[in-house]
Amino acid sequence: MEFVAVQFLNGLASASSLFLVASGLSIIFGVTRIVNFAHGSFYMLGAYMAWTLATRLSAGPLGFWGAIIGAALAVGVLGAALEVTILRRIYRAPEMFQLLATFGVVLVVEDLALLIWGPADLLGPRAPGLRGAVDIFGQRFPEYELLLIAIGPLVLVLLWLLFYRTRWGTLVRAATEDREMAAALGVDQRRLFTAVFFLGSVLAGLGGALQLPRETINLNMGFATVVEAFVVVVVGGLGSVPGAYLAAFLIAELHAFGILVFPKITLVLIFLVMAVVLIVRPHGLLGRPFVGLPASVVSPAAVLRPSSPAARWVGAIGFVALLAAPFALGDYALTVATEIAILVLFAASLHFIMGPGGMVSFGHAAYFGLGAYAAALVASRLAAPMVAGLFVAPVVAGLAGAAFGWFSGRLSGVYLAMLTLAFAQICWSVAFQWAELTGGDNGILGVWPPAWAAPAAAYYYLAVALSLSAVLLLRRAIRAPFGYALRAGRDAPLRAEAIGIDVAATRRIAFAVAAGSAGLAGGLFAFFKGSVFPTYLSIPRSVDGLLMVLLGGVNSVSGPVIGAIVYTGLGEQLVRFTDYWRLAMGVAIIALVLAFPEGIAGFAARLADRRRGAPAEDAR
Amino acid sequence: MLRLEAVHAYYGRAHILAGIDLAVERGEAVVLLGRNGAGKTTTLKAAMGLVPVATGRVVFLGADIAGRAAHEIARIGIGYVPEDRRIFAGLTVMENLAVGRQPPRRDAPTWTVERLFGLFPNLAAMRDRPGGRMSGGEQQMLSIARTLMGNPRLVLLDEPVEGLAPAIVEEMARTVLALKREGLTVLLSEQNLAFARLVADRAYVIEKGQLRFSGTMAALMADAAARTRYLSI
Ligand SMILES: Nc1ncnc2c1ncn2[C@@H]1O[C@H](COP(=O)(O)OP(=O)(O)OP(=O)(O)O)[C@@H](O)[C@H]1O
Ligand SMILES: [Mg+2]
């Protein structure tokens, strides 16, 4: 019994930390509609900065608490700077490009932190005056944790006062509901957004800084935290601060007790809770639907045009180049080309649901990884031939996609994206924790193609043939009646229903098709690398896919193809030439987003339009 | 006071406004009439900076404001009351009013919460009620009151009586006339000719993004051909 009480208190302390980060994320999303992946980086920076300040300033209480506050404020300033320098320029761009920019910031911050603080874990000082422990139910409980327990509700109350008892708070709440109307009443969104970014980032920085006496500080703490904060925000309801506390409490207690009861599946448990909440209450526990929250990521104006003669020529030349590549390229270049061919299919499959379907997936790697694992398991456990593996991969992934589509029902927009994230995390946890089947972290090794496909050129041709056919089939589907139905459901779901399109069913099929295609890519990848690891279905790989699609542009099939080539090629080059490839990649992504807010292919299409003298699509 | 000159606007690639020219003088009430989808809302939104003006000028008090942000336009004294009211559902009546508040202007009527409650007595009884729990008519009153809190020189009223009961339509007409007497300039969009007749001095008729008629309200009432051609369903 005593143990349960103490475990409960532990949960409360974690809930406070989680709440600080999540409330900042929620406030930022509520007002600006930006899904800020860099929020975790700010949390991490808060911890690092507090460490630097605390070890530089005097050792007394003034030094320690000064460091905590100073770090939180410094992170707030960084957040405001991010808003002013980057995000402000792209508020009019589709939501997902803002996401892309924040990914770029994540990469940059990660490498800058590596540069400044080095790769080793750092240990912070203990809090002066709170080093001891108190007796609670006969158990020792650290005083510092008691402080944390108090800070969560305290911040909740302060935020409530700010939002409900000041005019600024009223304006923020108004803008959260309907920012266009607020602007029409004279509310300057830009200043409000900067202030909100400052506040949200202060909360993230404070959350990170307060970890100083609790845990070691490292470069991975940001990403782990932002994913958990997303779960909290979505479960609590986007934009709802009390919801964030409630959800942080739930998740933290689930952690605290889940680890006792089901130590192996705590991760799965948390994401299952999120999935259930989203299915039962699509707007989260305390969330409300937003006005003007776009359900899709592409502007409805996106029209598919038949390929121009020039594009056909490019296609034909590209095809010849593909065939000739093995004669021109060395071994290394050929493996890069093979990888690109496979990733093109991965990106095109994601594009299939994102572009015509308007559904964002943060977890598309789940299907890629499922395909890879299915192929590898069939090959290694059943000793089946590669062809069987390549057949099973899309089938398994496609079935998983169909199941997911069935569950996610009518969710759309950010909520759907979050559910895809949850599903991918569940798959990842299973691959990671079910070691008997999957080999856990060690993965499955020795998944090699048979002799006929073993030479680099042979496997290259195989990958190109399968990938190209699948991409062309996807392209056909987009231009077939099915594709029209899908796009109608994206642009005007109600009207589409009215003319007899079953929007939900169309989306489910699209999900299954996209998942199957990603699974095929995963299967190809497994035999290409000769091994499978949980990283294949991890979030960073999903992010890779997103980046490819968004870089290329969501409005045409050439987008993901170009995006995959540019992204993989760029990454490959950067890794070869610099240790700080994340920094370079991040800067490149940010620069690309600022220069081409509609993707590379979209930009090319606009250039072509302009030459034809069509009206500018948006005048400003 | 407000002049639109050859304004063109697009939604994506769809050409919605094809050269709108209209003018509103100080102290006037002007109505923009047209069928569903004619482009009335788009015209008002273009003036307010909520829809980008592709080409053309929007001149307010001598300055071209096309391309300015909506909040800047609101701050120089144009008030906007949207057709779907867009009350902040989670904010109380008082809070909704607070969002609209701007400093007083010398050349425009000055409104306080108490004066607005005099104009809309219903609202006074529900100060702390969340906007989401008000009837359509109450929300329409609140939407107008909220815009007036900005002490505008000109208000754009988008179909203020759409979906309201006949008794409330009359009340709304009295309200608009009262605003006019205060010295407020009004540009409203309407499909309801009867209501327009009660409040407007002049009328423009818009169809498919182009103006088809402009003249006094009396002239429009005399021109049965124009009315049937552009307005009757
Ligand atoms: N957000 C939008 N995206 C694309 N087209 C739009 C959008 N809003 C309006 N339209 C189109 O622009 C045209 C003009 O619309 P607008 O709302 O200005 O008409 P209206 O005269 O106000 O009609 P109503 O009386 O129904 O309010 C219509 O054909 C409409 O379909
Ligand atoms: Mg309208």
GROMACS .gro file of C-alpha atoms in nm, chain A residues 92 163-165 167 170-171 173-175 177-178 180-191 288 291 301 303 305 609 614-617 619-620, chain B residues 10 12-13 45 48-50 52-54 66-67 70-72 74-75 78 80 82 85-91 95-96 98-102 146-147:
model
   72
   92ARG     CA    1   0.036   3.116  -4.540
  163PHE     CA    2  -0.580   3.329  -1.999
  164TYR     CA    3  -0.898   3.407  -1.810
  165ARG     CA    4  -0.814   3.721  -1.614
  167ARG     CA    5  -0.708   4.098  -2.184
  170THR     CA    6  -0.879   3.682  -2.386
  171LEU     CA    7  -0.718   3.775  -2.717
  173ARG     CA    8  -0.831   3.248  -2.655
  174ALA     CA    9  -1.017   3.434  -2.926
  175ALA     CA   10  -0.734   3.375  -3.172
  177GLU     CA   11  -1.086   2.974  -3.173
  178ASP     CA   12  -1.088   3.180  -3.488
  180GLU     CA   13  -0.917   3.528  -3.892
  181MET     CA   14  -1.206   3.682  -3.703
  182ALA     CA   15  -0.970   3.806  -3.434
  183ALA     CA   16  -0.762   3.974  -3.702
  184ALA     CA   17  -1.072   4.134  -3.852
  185LEU     CA   18  -1.133   4.285  -3.507
  186GLY     CA   19  -0.791   4.445  -3.505
  187VAL     CA   20  -0.587   4.183  -3.322
  188ASP     CA   21  -0.232   4.182  -3.456
  189GLN     CA   22  -0.166   3.814  -3.506
  190ARG     CA   23   0.204   3.853  -3.556
  191ARG     CA   24   0.269   4.006  -3.218
  288ARG     CA   25  -1.310   2.146  -2.884
  291VAL     CA   26  -1.287   2.681  -3.664
  301ALA     CA   27  -0.686   2.452  -5.574
  303VAL     CA   28  -0.539   2.058  -5.989
  305ARG     CA   29  -0.283   1.845  -6.515
  609ASP     CA   30   0.228   2.826  -6.544
  614ALA     CA   31  -0.195   3.181  -6.636
  615PRO     CA   32  -0.302   3.401  -6.343
  616ALA     CA   33  -0.087   3.390  -6.035
  617GLU     CA   34  -0.237   3.144  -5.796
  619ALA     CA   35  -0.148   3.714  -5.534
  620ARG     CA   36   0.036   3.755  -5.206
  630TYR     CA   37  -0.949   3.466  -5.693
  632GLY     CA   38  -0.725   2.941  -5.601
  633ARG     CA   39  -0.772   2.952  -5.975
  665LYS     CA   40  -1.377   4.031  -4.754
  668MET     CA   41  -1.136   4.392  -4.529
  669GLY     CA   42  -0.813   4.226  -4.638
  670LEU     CA   43  -0.947   3.877  -4.572
  672PRO     CA   44  -0.630   3.892  -5.136
  673VAL     CA   45  -0.697   4.159  -5.396
  674ALA     CA   46  -0.523   4.032  -5.709
  686ALA     CA   47  -0.534   4.668  -5.082
  687GLY     CA   48  -0.279   4.420  -4.957
  690ALA     CA   49  -0.683   4.260  -4.185
  691HIS     CA   50  -0.585   4.386  -3.840
  692GLU     CA   51  -0.435   4.701  -3.987
  694ALA     CA   52  -0.956   4.712  -3.866
  695ARG     CA   53  -0.734   4.959  -3.683
  698ILE     CA   54  -1.326   4.955  -4.089
  700TYR     CA   55  -1.649   4.383  -4.030
  702PRO     CA   56  -1.928   3.835  -4.100
  705ARG     CA   57  -2.144   3.581  -3.707
  706ARG     CA   58  -1.831   3.402  -3.590
  707ILE     CA   59  -1.885   3.460  -3.223
  708PHE     CA   60  -1.604   3.319  -3.009
  709ALA     CA   61  -1.800   3.032  -2.863
  710GLY     CA   62  -1.578   2.977  -2.560
  711LEU     CA   63  -1.572   3.346  -2.465
  715GLU     CA   64  -1.506   3.880  -2.338
  716ASN     CA   65  -1.629   3.880  -2.695
  718ALA     CA   66  -1.335   4.297  -2.510
  719VAL     CA   67  -1.171   4.138  -2.814
  720GLY     CA   68  -1.323   4.405  -3.036
  721ARG     CA   69  -1.218   4.698  -2.820
  722GLN     CA   70  -1.012   4.976  -2.978
  766ARG     CA   71  -1.835   4.340  -3.088
  767THR     CA   72  -1.744   4.517  -3.410
   0.00000   0.00000   0.00000
